[in-house]
XYZ file of C-alpha atoms in Angstrom:
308
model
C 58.878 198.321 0.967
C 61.845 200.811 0.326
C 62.444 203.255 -2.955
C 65.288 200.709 -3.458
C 63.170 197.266 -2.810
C 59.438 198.422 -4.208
C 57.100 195.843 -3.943
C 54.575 194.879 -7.368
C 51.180 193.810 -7.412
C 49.696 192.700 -11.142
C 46.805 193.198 -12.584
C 45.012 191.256 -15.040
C 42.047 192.649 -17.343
C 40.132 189.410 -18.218
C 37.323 189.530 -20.315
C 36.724 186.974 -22.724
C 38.785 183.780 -23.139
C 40.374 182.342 -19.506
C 43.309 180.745 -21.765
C 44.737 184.474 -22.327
C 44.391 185.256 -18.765
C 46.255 181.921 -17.670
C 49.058 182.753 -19.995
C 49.417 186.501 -18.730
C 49.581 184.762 -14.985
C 51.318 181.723 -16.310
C 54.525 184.441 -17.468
C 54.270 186.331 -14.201
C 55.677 182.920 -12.157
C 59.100 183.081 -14.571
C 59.349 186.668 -12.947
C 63.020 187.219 -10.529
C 60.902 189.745 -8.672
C 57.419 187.711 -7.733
C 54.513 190.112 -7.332
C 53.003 190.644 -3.887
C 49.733 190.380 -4.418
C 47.941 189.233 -8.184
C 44.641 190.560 -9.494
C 42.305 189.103 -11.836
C 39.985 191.456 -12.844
C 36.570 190.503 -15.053
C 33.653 191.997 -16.186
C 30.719 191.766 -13.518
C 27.950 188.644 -14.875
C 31.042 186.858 -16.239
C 32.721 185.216 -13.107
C 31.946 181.579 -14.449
C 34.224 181.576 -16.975
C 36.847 182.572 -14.835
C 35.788 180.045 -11.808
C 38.278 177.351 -12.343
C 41.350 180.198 -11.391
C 39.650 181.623 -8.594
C 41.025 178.851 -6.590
C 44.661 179.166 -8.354
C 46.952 180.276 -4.967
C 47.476 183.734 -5.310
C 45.002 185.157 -7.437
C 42.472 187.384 -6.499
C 39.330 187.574 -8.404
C 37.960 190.745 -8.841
C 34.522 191.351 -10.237
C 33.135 194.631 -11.574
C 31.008 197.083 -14.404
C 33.733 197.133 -17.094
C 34.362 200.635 -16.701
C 35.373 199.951 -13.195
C 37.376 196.932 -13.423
C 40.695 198.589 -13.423
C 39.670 201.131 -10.453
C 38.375 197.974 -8.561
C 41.436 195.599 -8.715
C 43.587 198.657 -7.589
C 41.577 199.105 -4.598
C 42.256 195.360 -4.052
C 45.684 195.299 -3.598
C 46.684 198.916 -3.028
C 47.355 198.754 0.721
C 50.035 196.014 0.035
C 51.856 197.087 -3.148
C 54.089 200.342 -4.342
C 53.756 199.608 -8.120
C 50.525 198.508 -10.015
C 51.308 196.921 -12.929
C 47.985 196.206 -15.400
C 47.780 194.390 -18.096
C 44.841 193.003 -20.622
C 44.888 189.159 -20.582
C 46.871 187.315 -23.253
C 49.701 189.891 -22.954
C 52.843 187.936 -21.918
C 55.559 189.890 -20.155
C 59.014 188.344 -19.718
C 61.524 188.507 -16.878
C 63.381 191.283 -18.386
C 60.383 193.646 -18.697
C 59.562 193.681 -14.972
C 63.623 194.391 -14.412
C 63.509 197.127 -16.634
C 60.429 198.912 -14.834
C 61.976 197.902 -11.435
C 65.528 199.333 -12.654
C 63.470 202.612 -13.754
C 61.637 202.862 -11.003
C 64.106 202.727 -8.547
C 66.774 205.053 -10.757
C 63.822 207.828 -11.281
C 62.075 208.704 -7.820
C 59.984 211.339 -10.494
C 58.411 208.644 -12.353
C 55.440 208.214 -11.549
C 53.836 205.841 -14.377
C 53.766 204.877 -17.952
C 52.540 202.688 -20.547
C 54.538 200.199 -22.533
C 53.454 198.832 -26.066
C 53.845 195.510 -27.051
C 54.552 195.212 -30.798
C 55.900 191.634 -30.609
C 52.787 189.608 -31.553
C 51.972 185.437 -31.624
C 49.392 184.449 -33.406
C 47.484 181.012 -32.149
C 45.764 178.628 -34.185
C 43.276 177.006 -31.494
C 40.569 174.504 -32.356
C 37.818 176.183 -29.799
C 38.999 174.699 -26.621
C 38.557 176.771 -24.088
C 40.352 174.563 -21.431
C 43.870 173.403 -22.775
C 46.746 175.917 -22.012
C 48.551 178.151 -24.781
C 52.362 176.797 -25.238
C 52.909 180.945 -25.779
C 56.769 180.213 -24.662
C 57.335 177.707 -27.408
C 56.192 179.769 -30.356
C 59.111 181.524 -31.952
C 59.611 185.020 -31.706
C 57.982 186.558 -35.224
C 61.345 188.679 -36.989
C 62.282 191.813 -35.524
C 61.867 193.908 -38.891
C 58.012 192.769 -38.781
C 57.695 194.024 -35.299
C 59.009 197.218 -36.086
C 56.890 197.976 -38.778
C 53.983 197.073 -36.687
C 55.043 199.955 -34.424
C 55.505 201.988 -36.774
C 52.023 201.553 -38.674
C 49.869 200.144 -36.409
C 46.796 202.178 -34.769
C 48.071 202.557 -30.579
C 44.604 201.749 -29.733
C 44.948 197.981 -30.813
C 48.963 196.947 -29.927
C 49.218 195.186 -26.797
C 49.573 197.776 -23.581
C 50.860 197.570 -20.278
C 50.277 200.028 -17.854
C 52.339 200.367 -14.327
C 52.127 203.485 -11.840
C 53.088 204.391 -8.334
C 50.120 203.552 -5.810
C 50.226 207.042 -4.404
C 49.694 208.778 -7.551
C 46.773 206.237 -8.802
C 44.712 207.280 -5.399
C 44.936 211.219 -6.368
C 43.550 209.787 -10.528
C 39.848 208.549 -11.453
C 40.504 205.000 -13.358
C 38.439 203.714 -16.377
C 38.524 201.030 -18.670
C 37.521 201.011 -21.980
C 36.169 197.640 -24.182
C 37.723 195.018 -26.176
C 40.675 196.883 -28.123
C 40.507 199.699 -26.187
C 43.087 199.139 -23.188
C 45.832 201.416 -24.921
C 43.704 204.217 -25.041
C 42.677 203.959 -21.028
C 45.858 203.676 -20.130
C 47.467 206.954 -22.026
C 44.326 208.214 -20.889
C 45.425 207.749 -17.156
C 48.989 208.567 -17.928
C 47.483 212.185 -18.982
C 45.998 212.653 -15.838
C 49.226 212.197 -13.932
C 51.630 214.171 -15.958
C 51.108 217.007 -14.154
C 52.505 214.708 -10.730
C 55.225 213.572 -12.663
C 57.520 212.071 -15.152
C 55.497 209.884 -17.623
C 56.653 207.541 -19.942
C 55.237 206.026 -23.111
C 57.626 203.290 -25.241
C 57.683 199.951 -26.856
C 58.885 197.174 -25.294
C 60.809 194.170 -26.737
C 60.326 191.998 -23.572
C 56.765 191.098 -24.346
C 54.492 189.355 -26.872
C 50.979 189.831 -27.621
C 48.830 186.426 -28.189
C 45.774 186.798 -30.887
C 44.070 183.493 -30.579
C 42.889 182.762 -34.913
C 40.700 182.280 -36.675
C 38.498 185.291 -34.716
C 35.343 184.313 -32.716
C 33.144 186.994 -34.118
C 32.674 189.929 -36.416
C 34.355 193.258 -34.924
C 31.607 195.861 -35.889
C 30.543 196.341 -32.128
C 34.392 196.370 -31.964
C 35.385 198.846 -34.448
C 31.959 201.027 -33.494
C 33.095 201.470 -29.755
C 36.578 202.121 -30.130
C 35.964 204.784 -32.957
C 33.451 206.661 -31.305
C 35.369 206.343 -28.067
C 38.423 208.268 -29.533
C 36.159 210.455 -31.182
C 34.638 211.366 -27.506
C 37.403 212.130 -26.372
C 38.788 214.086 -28.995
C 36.038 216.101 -28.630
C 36.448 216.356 -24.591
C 39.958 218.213 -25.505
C 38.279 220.654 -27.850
C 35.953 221.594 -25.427
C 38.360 222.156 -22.853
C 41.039 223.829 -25.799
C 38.031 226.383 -25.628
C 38.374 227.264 -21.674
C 42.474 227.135 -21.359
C 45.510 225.712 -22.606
C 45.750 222.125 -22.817
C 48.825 220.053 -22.042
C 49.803 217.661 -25.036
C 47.950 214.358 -24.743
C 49.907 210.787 -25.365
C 47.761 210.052 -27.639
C 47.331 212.331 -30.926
C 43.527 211.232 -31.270
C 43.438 212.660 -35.117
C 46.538 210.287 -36.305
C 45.241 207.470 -34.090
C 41.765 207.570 -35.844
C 43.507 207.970 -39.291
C 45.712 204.901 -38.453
C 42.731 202.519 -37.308
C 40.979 203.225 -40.243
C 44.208 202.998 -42.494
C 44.862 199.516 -41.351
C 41.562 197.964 -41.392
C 41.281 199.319 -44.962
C 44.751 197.375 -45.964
C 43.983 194.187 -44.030
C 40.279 194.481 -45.098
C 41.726 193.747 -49.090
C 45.089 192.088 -48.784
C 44.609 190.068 -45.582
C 44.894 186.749 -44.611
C 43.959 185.334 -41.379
C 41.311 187.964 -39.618
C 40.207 189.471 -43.201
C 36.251 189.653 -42.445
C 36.930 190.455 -39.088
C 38.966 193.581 -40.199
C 36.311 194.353 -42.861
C 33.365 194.455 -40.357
C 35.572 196.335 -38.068
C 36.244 198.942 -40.679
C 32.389 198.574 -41.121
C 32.041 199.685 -37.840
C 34.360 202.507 -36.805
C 32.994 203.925 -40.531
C 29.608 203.708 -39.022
C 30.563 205.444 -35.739
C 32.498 208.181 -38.003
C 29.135 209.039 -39.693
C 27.122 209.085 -36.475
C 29.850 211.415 -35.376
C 29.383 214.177 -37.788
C 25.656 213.651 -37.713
C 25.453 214.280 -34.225
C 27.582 217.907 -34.426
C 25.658 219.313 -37.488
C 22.257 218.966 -35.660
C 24.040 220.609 -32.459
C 25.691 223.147 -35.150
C 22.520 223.729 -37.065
C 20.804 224.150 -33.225
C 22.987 226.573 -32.495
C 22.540 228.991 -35.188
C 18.637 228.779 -34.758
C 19.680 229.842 -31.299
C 21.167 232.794 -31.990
């Protein structure tokens, strides 16, 4: 395990459908580099879904709180890896992607981590089967124009993510995950924490495709709820601390990210096709978290002034 010969351990966020998660692992064996060690990481209470690829060789199943999920499959494999790579299931990286970290990684001693979006995105028709495998590698690759307006448009928070960092940096960091939707914003979350150890990196990738399994199992208020009021949090975190000191700029503008979630939902809400009532009650949702919002800070503005 040199600077020129790093060694990769992968991690995959599982949560919902074991599919996904086989077809993030199932990509990982076309790899030139092969990680070292392989994480699969899923939400404490739902281990049985997972239980027919705990045997799979190689894979390590990691149970934990989902907050903690990312945090715990690092301290799995850290002692045998020099890059973590991490990854929500049903993101499919290709050979090329892991030679284009590796190539950066041994180029740049400085970098320390990054995120990469995946724009690219394959869309599934599946009949409820929760057992046969996804053929992602036979679907054709969507145009590149599409794609690229996706990147443009698209709210950060809900484009496929991958996140990779340098084990020795991730030790001196406190790790959290975020729900369904939410990986993007964890990630850039981390990435702020180790700018200041660091060169960190944020970019699209074209060597990876994002699978959305259709039509959608359920209504995305709980969805569109959490992920709202999670950016809002956290917007609100940096105004706090904006208060005390300067702030170094975050990787994620939380304003124009909220403005872009509820910009596309809106769109795909009316001119839609596949996912249209999902979008709606997600829209439904993050609306419904925006109103809590600024209920909650006129009563603590309101107690305020009767404090003074």
């Amino acid at each position: 395990m040199t600077q020129l010969d790093p060694t990769f351990g992968l991690i995959v966020l599982g949560r919902g459908d074991p599919r996904l998660a086989r077809a993030t692992l199932a990509a990982a064996e076309t790899w030139r580099y092969r990680p070292a060690r392989i994480v699969l990481a899923v939400p404490r209470g739902r281990e049985h879904a997972f239980a027919a690829m705990s045997g799979s060789a190689g894979v390590t199943v990691v149970a934990a709180a989902e907050p903690d999920m990312l945090a715990a499959a690092v301290a799995a494999l850290a002692s045998d890896v020099d890059i973590v790579i991490a990854t929500p299931e049903g993101v499919v990286l290709g050979p090329r992607w892991l030679d284009a970290v590796r190539d950066h990684v041994i180029l740049y001693e400085d970098s320390v981590a990054g995120v990469d979006l995946v724009r690219q995105v394959v869309k599934i028709t599946t009949d409820g089967d929760g057992v046969s495998d996804l053929a992602v590698a036979e679907r054709p690759r969507e145009p590149g124009l599409l794609s690229w307006l996706r990147g443009l448009i698209r709210a950060r928070s809900l484009l496929g993510a991958v996140f990779w960092a340098r084990v020795e940096t991730l030790r001196q960091v406190k790790l959290a995950t975020t729900g369904e939707g939410g990986d993007a914003v964890a990630f850039m979350l981390a990435l702020d924490h180790l700018r200041l150890r660091g060169r960190t990196t944020v970019r699209f990738t074209p060597h990876a495709r994002h699978v959305r399994l259709l039509p959608e199992r359920r209504t995305g208020f709980d969805a569109g709820y959490g992920l709202y009021r999670r950016l809002e949090q956290l917007a609100e975190t940096r105004r706090a601390a904006a208060a005390v000191g300067p702030l170094a700029p975050s990787h994620l503008d939380h304003g124009l990210e909220r403005l872009r979630l509820l910009a596309e939902q809106a769109v795909r809400s009316v001119v839609g096709t596949a996912g249209k009532h999902n979008a709606a009650t997600f829209l439904k949702g993050a609306l419904a978290a925006r109103r809590d919002g600024v209920s909650v800070r006129r009563i603590v503005a309101r107690d305020l002034r009767e404090l003074r």
